[in-house]
Amino acid sequence: ELAISGGTRVQEVMDVKSTIINKENGKKINEINNKIELNNVSFGYYKEQLILKNIDIEVKKGQMVALVGPTGSGKSTIMNLMNRFYDIDKGEILFDGINICDIDLKSLRNNVGIVLQESIVFTGTIGYNISYGIDNINQEDIENAAKLANIHEYIISLKDGYETIIDNESSIMSVGQKQLLSIARTIITNPSLLILDEATSNVDTITEANIQRAMENVLKNRTSFVIAHRLKTILNADKIIVLKDGEIIEQGTHQYLLEINGFYAELYNNQFINN
């Protein structure tokens, strides 16, 4: 009976029609050559309740933009829109001047890498987890990705190394190590745009330092959006966007935002005092 009800629910999900229309002759992109722009973007999951209101963001090739703000301010929604999981209600999102709606969906998503706050582990070997979804990958590439993610030394310390079987409930790896595995999985795809839901909470100090180093490796010379929870991790961002109630209330470098002594400065000082 339980299996039947479970199967019915799975079928219901499978039958849901996507509202995202992939253009038949959508443009294919290989990399970001110039910049990404969000121009006057407004969006709500429900039409009567906007989550984002008139958002303007520009990130040039190789720049890191950090998104900062309280829970519910719209940070993760921007991440969803950059992957075109939803279509915006107003405005436009441009990749090198091309409207996101005119880009072939597979091409778009092949160029966007995401590291979520909650790491996902698939049942299989560690090597399989790092190379998940990629064909014709060699062991050297897998190990190089793991080295950049600061997880290689731990993997080779295991009896079966990269052939060690793990799953999402596995106790072989800590929460932080699973996060490093997710970072390695993203590194190996070499995305043009990286969206990082920075997750260093609930891990010990040594693992947090490893995650921070891994993040620095993956962000180097790459266009990126970082959703920042601990502000000390984004001090060197090219631009910090401060969101509140779906609107941009401040933006600039860390130093500039401290100097104007507004909402960001208050957030930063509170975290600094509490830590």
Short mmCIF file of C-alpha atoms in Angstrom, two decimals:
data_model
loop_
_atom_site.label_atom_id
_atom_site.label_comp_id
_atom_site.label_asym_id
_atom_site.label_seq_id
_atom_site.Cartn_x
_atom_site.Cartn_y
_atom_site.Cartn_z
CA GLU A 1 0.00 0.00 0.00
CA LEU A 2 2.85 2.36 0.92
CA ALA A 3 4.65 1.53 -2.35
CA ILE A 4 1.48 2.22 -4.37
CA SER A 5 0.90 5.63 -2.74
CA GLY A 6 4.60 6.46 -3.19
CA GLY A 7 4.48 5.45 -6.86
CA THR A 8 1.33 7.52 -7.38
CA ARG A 9 3.05 10.60 -5.92
CA VAL A 10 6.12 10.08 -8.11
CA GLN A 11 3.87 9.83 -11.17
CA GLU A 12 2.10 13.07 -10.20
CA VAL A 13 5.45 14.85 -10.05
CA MET A 14 6.52 13.34 -13.41
CA ASP A 15 3.28 14.58 -15.01
CA VAL A 16 3.81 18.22 -13.97
CA LYS A 17 4.39 20.31 -17.09
CA SER A 18 7.29 22.77 -17.00
CA THR A 19 6.31 26.41 -17.47
CA ILE A 20 9.81 27.17 -18.81
CA ILE A 21 9.74 27.15 -22.62
CA ASN A 22 13.02 26.24 -24.32
CA LYS A 23 13.23 28.06 -27.65
CA GLU A 24 13.58 25.70 -30.59
CA ASN A 25 16.59 27.55 -32.00
CA GLY A 26 17.93 28.86 -28.70
CA LYS A 27 21.40 30.39 -28.76
CA LYS A 28 24.24 28.27 -27.44
CA ILE A 29 26.87 29.87 -25.20
CA ASN A 30 30.32 28.50 -24.42
CA GLU A 31 31.50 30.97 -21.81
CA ILE A 32 30.95 34.45 -20.39
CA ASN A 33 33.05 36.86 -22.43
CA ASN A 34 31.91 40.18 -21.04
CA LYS A 35 29.29 40.42 -18.28
CA ILE A 36 25.98 39.28 -16.80
CA GLU A 37 23.26 41.84 -16.12
CA LEU A 38 20.01 41.86 -14.20
CA ASN A 39 18.08 44.90 -15.41
CA ASN A 40 15.06 46.10 -13.42
CA VAL A 41 14.16 42.51 -12.48
CA SER A 42 10.99 41.83 -10.51
CA PHE A 43 9.72 38.36 -9.61
CA GLY A 44 7.30 36.55 -7.35
CA TYR A 45 6.54 32.85 -6.97
CA TYR A 46 2.96 34.06 -6.75
CA LYS A 47 1.91 36.99 -8.95
CA GLU A 48 0.36 38.92 -6.07
CA GLN A 49 3.48 38.65 -3.88
CA LEU A 50 6.75 39.94 -5.32
CA ILE A 51 9.92 38.49 -3.80
CA LEU A 52 12.29 40.70 -5.84
CA LYS A 53 11.55 44.29 -6.82
CA ASN A 54 13.44 46.28 -9.48
CA ILE A 55 16.78 44.52 -9.07
CA ASP A 56 19.77 45.93 -11.01
CA ILE A 57 23.04 43.97 -10.82
CA GLU A 58 26.01 43.87 -13.16
CA VAL A 59 28.87 41.40 -12.79
CA LYS A 60 31.79 41.56 -15.22
CA LYS A 61 33.72 38.52 -16.37
CA GLY A 62 35.92 37.22 -13.54
CA GLN A 63 34.23 39.32 -10.85
CA MET A 64 32.76 38.03 -7.61
CA VAL A 65 29.46 39.53 -6.46
CA ALA A 66 28.27 38.70 -2.95
CA LEU A 67 24.60 38.71 -1.99
CA VAL A 68 23.96 39.66 1.63
CA GLY A 69 20.76 40.11 3.60
CA PRO A 70 18.34 38.63 6.14
CA THR A 71 16.44 35.38 5.56
CA GLY A 72 13.69 35.97 3.00
CA SER A 73 15.40 38.96 1.39
CA GLY A 74 15.59 37.22 -2.04
CA LYS A 75 19.18 35.93 -2.18
CA SER A 76 18.32 32.33 -3.15
CA THR A 77 15.62 33.53 -5.54
CA ILE A 78 18.28 35.34 -7.58
CA MET A 79 20.17 32.02 -7.78
CA ASN A 80 17.03 30.29 -9.09
CA LEU A 81 16.50 32.96 -11.75
CA MET A 82 20.11 32.77 -12.98
CA ASN A 83 19.49 29.11 -13.84
CA ARG A 84 16.10 29.95 -15.32
CA PHE A 85 14.28 27.63 -12.98
CA TYR A 86 11.64 30.37 -13.14
CA ASP A 87 10.91 33.16 -15.60
CA ILE A 88 10.94 36.72 -14.29
CA ASP A 89 7.81 38.89 -14.22
CA LYS A 90 9.50 42.12 -15.30
CA GLY A 91 12.88 43.27 -16.59
CA GLU A 92 15.59 41.14 -18.22
CA ILE A 93 18.55 38.92 -17.41
CA LEU A 94 21.35 39.12 -19.98
CA PHE A 95 24.40 36.90 -20.55
CA ASP A 96 26.80 38.88 -22.77
CA GLY A 97 23.82 40.91 -23.99
CA ILE A 98 21.73 37.79 -24.82
CA ASN A 99 18.38 37.53 -23.04
CA ILE A 100 18.32 34.43 -20.83
CA CYS A 101 15.02 33.39 -22.47
CA ASP A 102 16.78 33.22 -25.86
CA ILE A 103 19.55 30.89 -24.62
CA ASP A 104 19.22 27.13 -25.11
CA LEU A 105 18.41 25.74 -21.64
CA LYS A 106 20.96 22.92 -21.74
CA SER A 107 23.64 25.35 -22.91
CA LEU A 108 22.74 27.81 -20.13
CA ARG A 109 22.79 25.21 -17.37
CA ASN A 110 26.02 23.66 -18.66
CA ASN A 111 27.63 27.07 -18.08
CA VAL A 112 26.23 27.62 -14.58
CA GLY A 113 27.60 25.66 -11.63
CA ILE A 114 25.89 25.63 -8.24
CA VAL A 115 27.18 24.63 -4.82
CA LEU A 116 24.20 24.49 -2.48
CA GLN A 117 24.21 25.02 1.26
CA GLU A 118 22.99 21.46 1.76
CA SER A 119 25.40 19.06 0.08
CA ILE A 120 23.97 16.10 -1.86
CA VAL A 121 25.70 12.73 -1.96
CA PHE A 122 24.66 10.00 -4.40
CA THR A 123 24.89 6.28 -3.64
CA GLY A 124 28.07 5.01 -5.29
CA THR A 125 31.82 5.47 -5.14
CA ILE A 126 33.47 8.76 -4.16
CA GLY A 127 34.92 9.00 -7.69
CA TYR A 128 31.43 8.55 -9.17
CA ASN A 129 30.12 11.30 -6.87
CA ILE A 130 32.74 13.79 -8.08
CA SER A 131 32.27 12.97 -11.79
CA TYR A 132 28.46 12.62 -11.57
CA GLY A 133 26.75 13.38 -14.89
CA ILE A 134 29.98 13.73 -16.89
CA ASP A 135 30.95 11.24 -19.60
CA ASN A 136 34.50 10.22 -20.53
CA ILE A 137 36.21 11.66 -17.47
CA ASN A 138 39.58 10.31 -16.37
CA GLN A 139 40.91 9.60 -12.89
CA GLU A 140 43.45 12.43 -13.09
CA ASP A 141 40.69 15.01 -13.63
CA ILE A 142 38.72 13.58 -10.69
CA GLU A 143 41.77 13.77 -8.41
CA ASN A 144 42.70 17.29 -9.55
CA ALA A 145 39.17 18.47 -8.71
CA ALA A 146 39.42 16.80 -5.29
CA LYS A 147 42.80 18.47 -4.65
CA LEU A 148 41.37 21.92 -5.44
CA ALA A 149 38.47 21.14 -3.11
CA ASN A 150 40.86 20.14 -0.30
CA ILE A 151 39.34 16.65 0.00
CA HIS A 152 41.96 14.51 -1.86
CA GLU A 153 44.13 13.78 1.19
CA TYR A 154 41.15 12.52 3.15
CA ILE A 155 39.93 10.34 0.27
CA ILE A 156 43.28 8.60 -0.22
CA SER A 157 43.47 7.96 3.53
CA LEU A 158 40.43 5.67 3.19
CA LYS A 159 41.06 1.95 2.62
CA ASP A 160 39.40 1.95 -0.82
CA GLY A 161 40.26 5.56 -1.72
CA TYR A 162 38.19 6.86 -4.61
CA GLU A 163 36.43 3.47 -4.86
CA THR A 164 34.94 3.88 -1.35
CA ILE A 165 31.14 3.45 -1.47
CA ILE A 166 29.13 6.24 0.17
CA ASP A 167 25.54 7.47 0.31
CA ASN A 168 23.70 10.45 1.75
CA GLU A 169 23.43 8.77 5.16
CA SER A 170 27.07 7.71 5.15
CA SER A 171 28.95 8.29 8.39
CA ILE A 172 32.31 7.95 6.60
CA MET A 173 32.16 11.64 5.69
CA SER A 174 31.25 14.59 7.91
CA VAL A 175 28.88 17.36 6.83
CA GLY A 176 31.87 19.54 5.92
CA GLN A 177 33.56 16.77 3.91
CA LYS A 178 30.36 16.19 1.94
CA GLN A 179 30.36 19.91 1.19
CA LEU A 180 33.95 19.67 -0.09
CA LEU A 181 32.83 16.75 -2.28
CA SER A 182 30.07 18.97 -3.73
CA ILE A 183 32.66 21.68 -4.46
CA ALA A 184 34.87 19.10 -6.26
CA ARG A 185 31.82 18.02 -8.32
CA THR A 186 31.31 21.62 -9.41
CA ILE A 187 35.01 22.28 -10.12
CA ILE A 188 35.17 19.33 -12.54
CA THR A 189 32.41 20.83 -14.74
CA ASN A 190 34.46 24.05 -15.10
CA PRO A 191 31.41 26.38 -15.20
CA SER A 192 31.58 29.91 -16.66
CA LEU A 193 29.36 31.21 -13.85
CA LEU A 194 29.54 29.82 -10.35
CA ILE A 195 26.74 30.34 -7.84
CA LEU A 196 27.86 29.46 -4.34
CA ASP A 197 25.41 29.22 -1.46
CA GLU A 198 28.28 29.59 1.00
CA ALA A 199 27.85 27.02 3.72
CA THR A 200 30.33 27.04 6.56
CA SER A 201 27.86 26.86 9.42
CA ASN A 202 27.60 23.77 11.62
CA VAL A 203 31.16 22.62 10.89
CA ASP A 204 34.27 22.64 13.03
CA THR A 205 36.94 25.34 12.64
CA ILE A 206 39.41 23.16 10.69
CA THR A 207 36.72 22.01 8.22
CA GLU A 208 35.51 25.60 7.88
CA ALA A 209 39.06 26.66 6.94
CA ASN A 210 39.21 23.83 4.36
CA ILE A 211 35.86 24.88 2.86
CA GLN A 212 37.03 28.50 2.72
CA ARG A 213 40.26 27.53 0.90
CA ALA A 214 38.30 25.32 -1.50
CA MET A 215 35.91 28.20 -2.20
CA GLU A 216 38.85 30.51 -2.94
CA ASN A 217 40.27 27.92 -5.37
CA VAL A 218 37.01 27.49 -7.26
CA LEU A 219 36.27 31.25 -7.35
CA LYS A 220 39.69 32.27 -8.69
CA ASN A 221 39.35 34.10 -12.06
CA ARG A 222 35.74 32.94 -12.34
CA THR A 223 32.54 34.99 -12.64
CA SER A 224 30.56 34.26 -9.51
CA PHE A 225 27.60 35.05 -7.28
CA VAL A 226 28.12 34.11 -3.62
CA ILE A 227 25.24 34.01 -1.16
CA ALA A 228 27.02 35.04 2.02
CA HIS A 229 26.03 33.90 5.49
CA ARG A 230 29.26 34.67 7.33
CA LEU A 231 30.42 38.09 6.16
CA LYS A 232 34.09 37.43 6.89
CA THR A 233 34.12 35.06 3.87
CA ILE A 234 33.30 37.79 1.33
CA LEU A 235 35.52 40.68 2.42
CA ASN A 236 37.39 40.62 -0.93
CA ALA A 237 34.28 40.54 -3.14
CA ASP A 238 34.38 42.97 -6.07
CA LYS A 239 30.86 44.06 -5.17
CA ILE A 240 28.57 43.35 -2.23
CA ILE A 241 24.83 43.63 -2.87
CA VAL A 242 22.76 44.17 0.29
CA LEU A 243 19.17 42.94 -0.03
CA LYS A 244 16.26 43.59 2.29
CA ASP A 245 12.62 42.70 1.60
CA GLY A 246 13.46 41.96 -2.05
CA GLU A 247 15.12 45.30 -2.77
CA ILE A 248 18.73 46.43 -3.05
CA ILE A 249 19.32 48.88 -0.21
CA GLU A 250 23.13 49.19 -0.44
CA GLN A 251 25.94 48.05 -2.71
CA GLY A 252 29.68 48.52 -2.96
CA THR A 253 32.93 47.07 -1.64
CA HIS A 254 33.27 45.90 1.95
CA GLN A 255 35.30 49.00 2.82
CA TYR A 256 32.80 51.39 1.22
CA LEU A 257 29.85 49.76 2.97
CA LEU A 258 31.59 50.04 6.33
CA GLU A 259 32.33 53.71 5.67
CA ILE A 260 28.69 54.62 4.93
CA ASN A 261 27.82 52.90 8.22
CA GLY A 262 24.43 51.57 7.17
CA PHE A 263 22.65 48.21 7.25
CA TYR A 264 25.69 46.17 6.10
CA ALA A 265 27.97 47.79 8.69
CA GLU A 266 25.45 46.88 11.39
CA LEU A 267 25.30 43.25 10.17
CA TYR A 268 29.08 43.02 10.01
CA ASN A 269 29.68 44.56 13.44
CA ASN A 270 27.06 42.31 15.03
CA GLN A 271 28.72 39.20 13.56
CA PHE A 272 32.17 40.42 14.55
CA ILE A 273 31.08 41.04 18.14
CA ASN A 274 29.28 37.69 18.37
CA ASN A 275 32.32 35.83 17.06
#
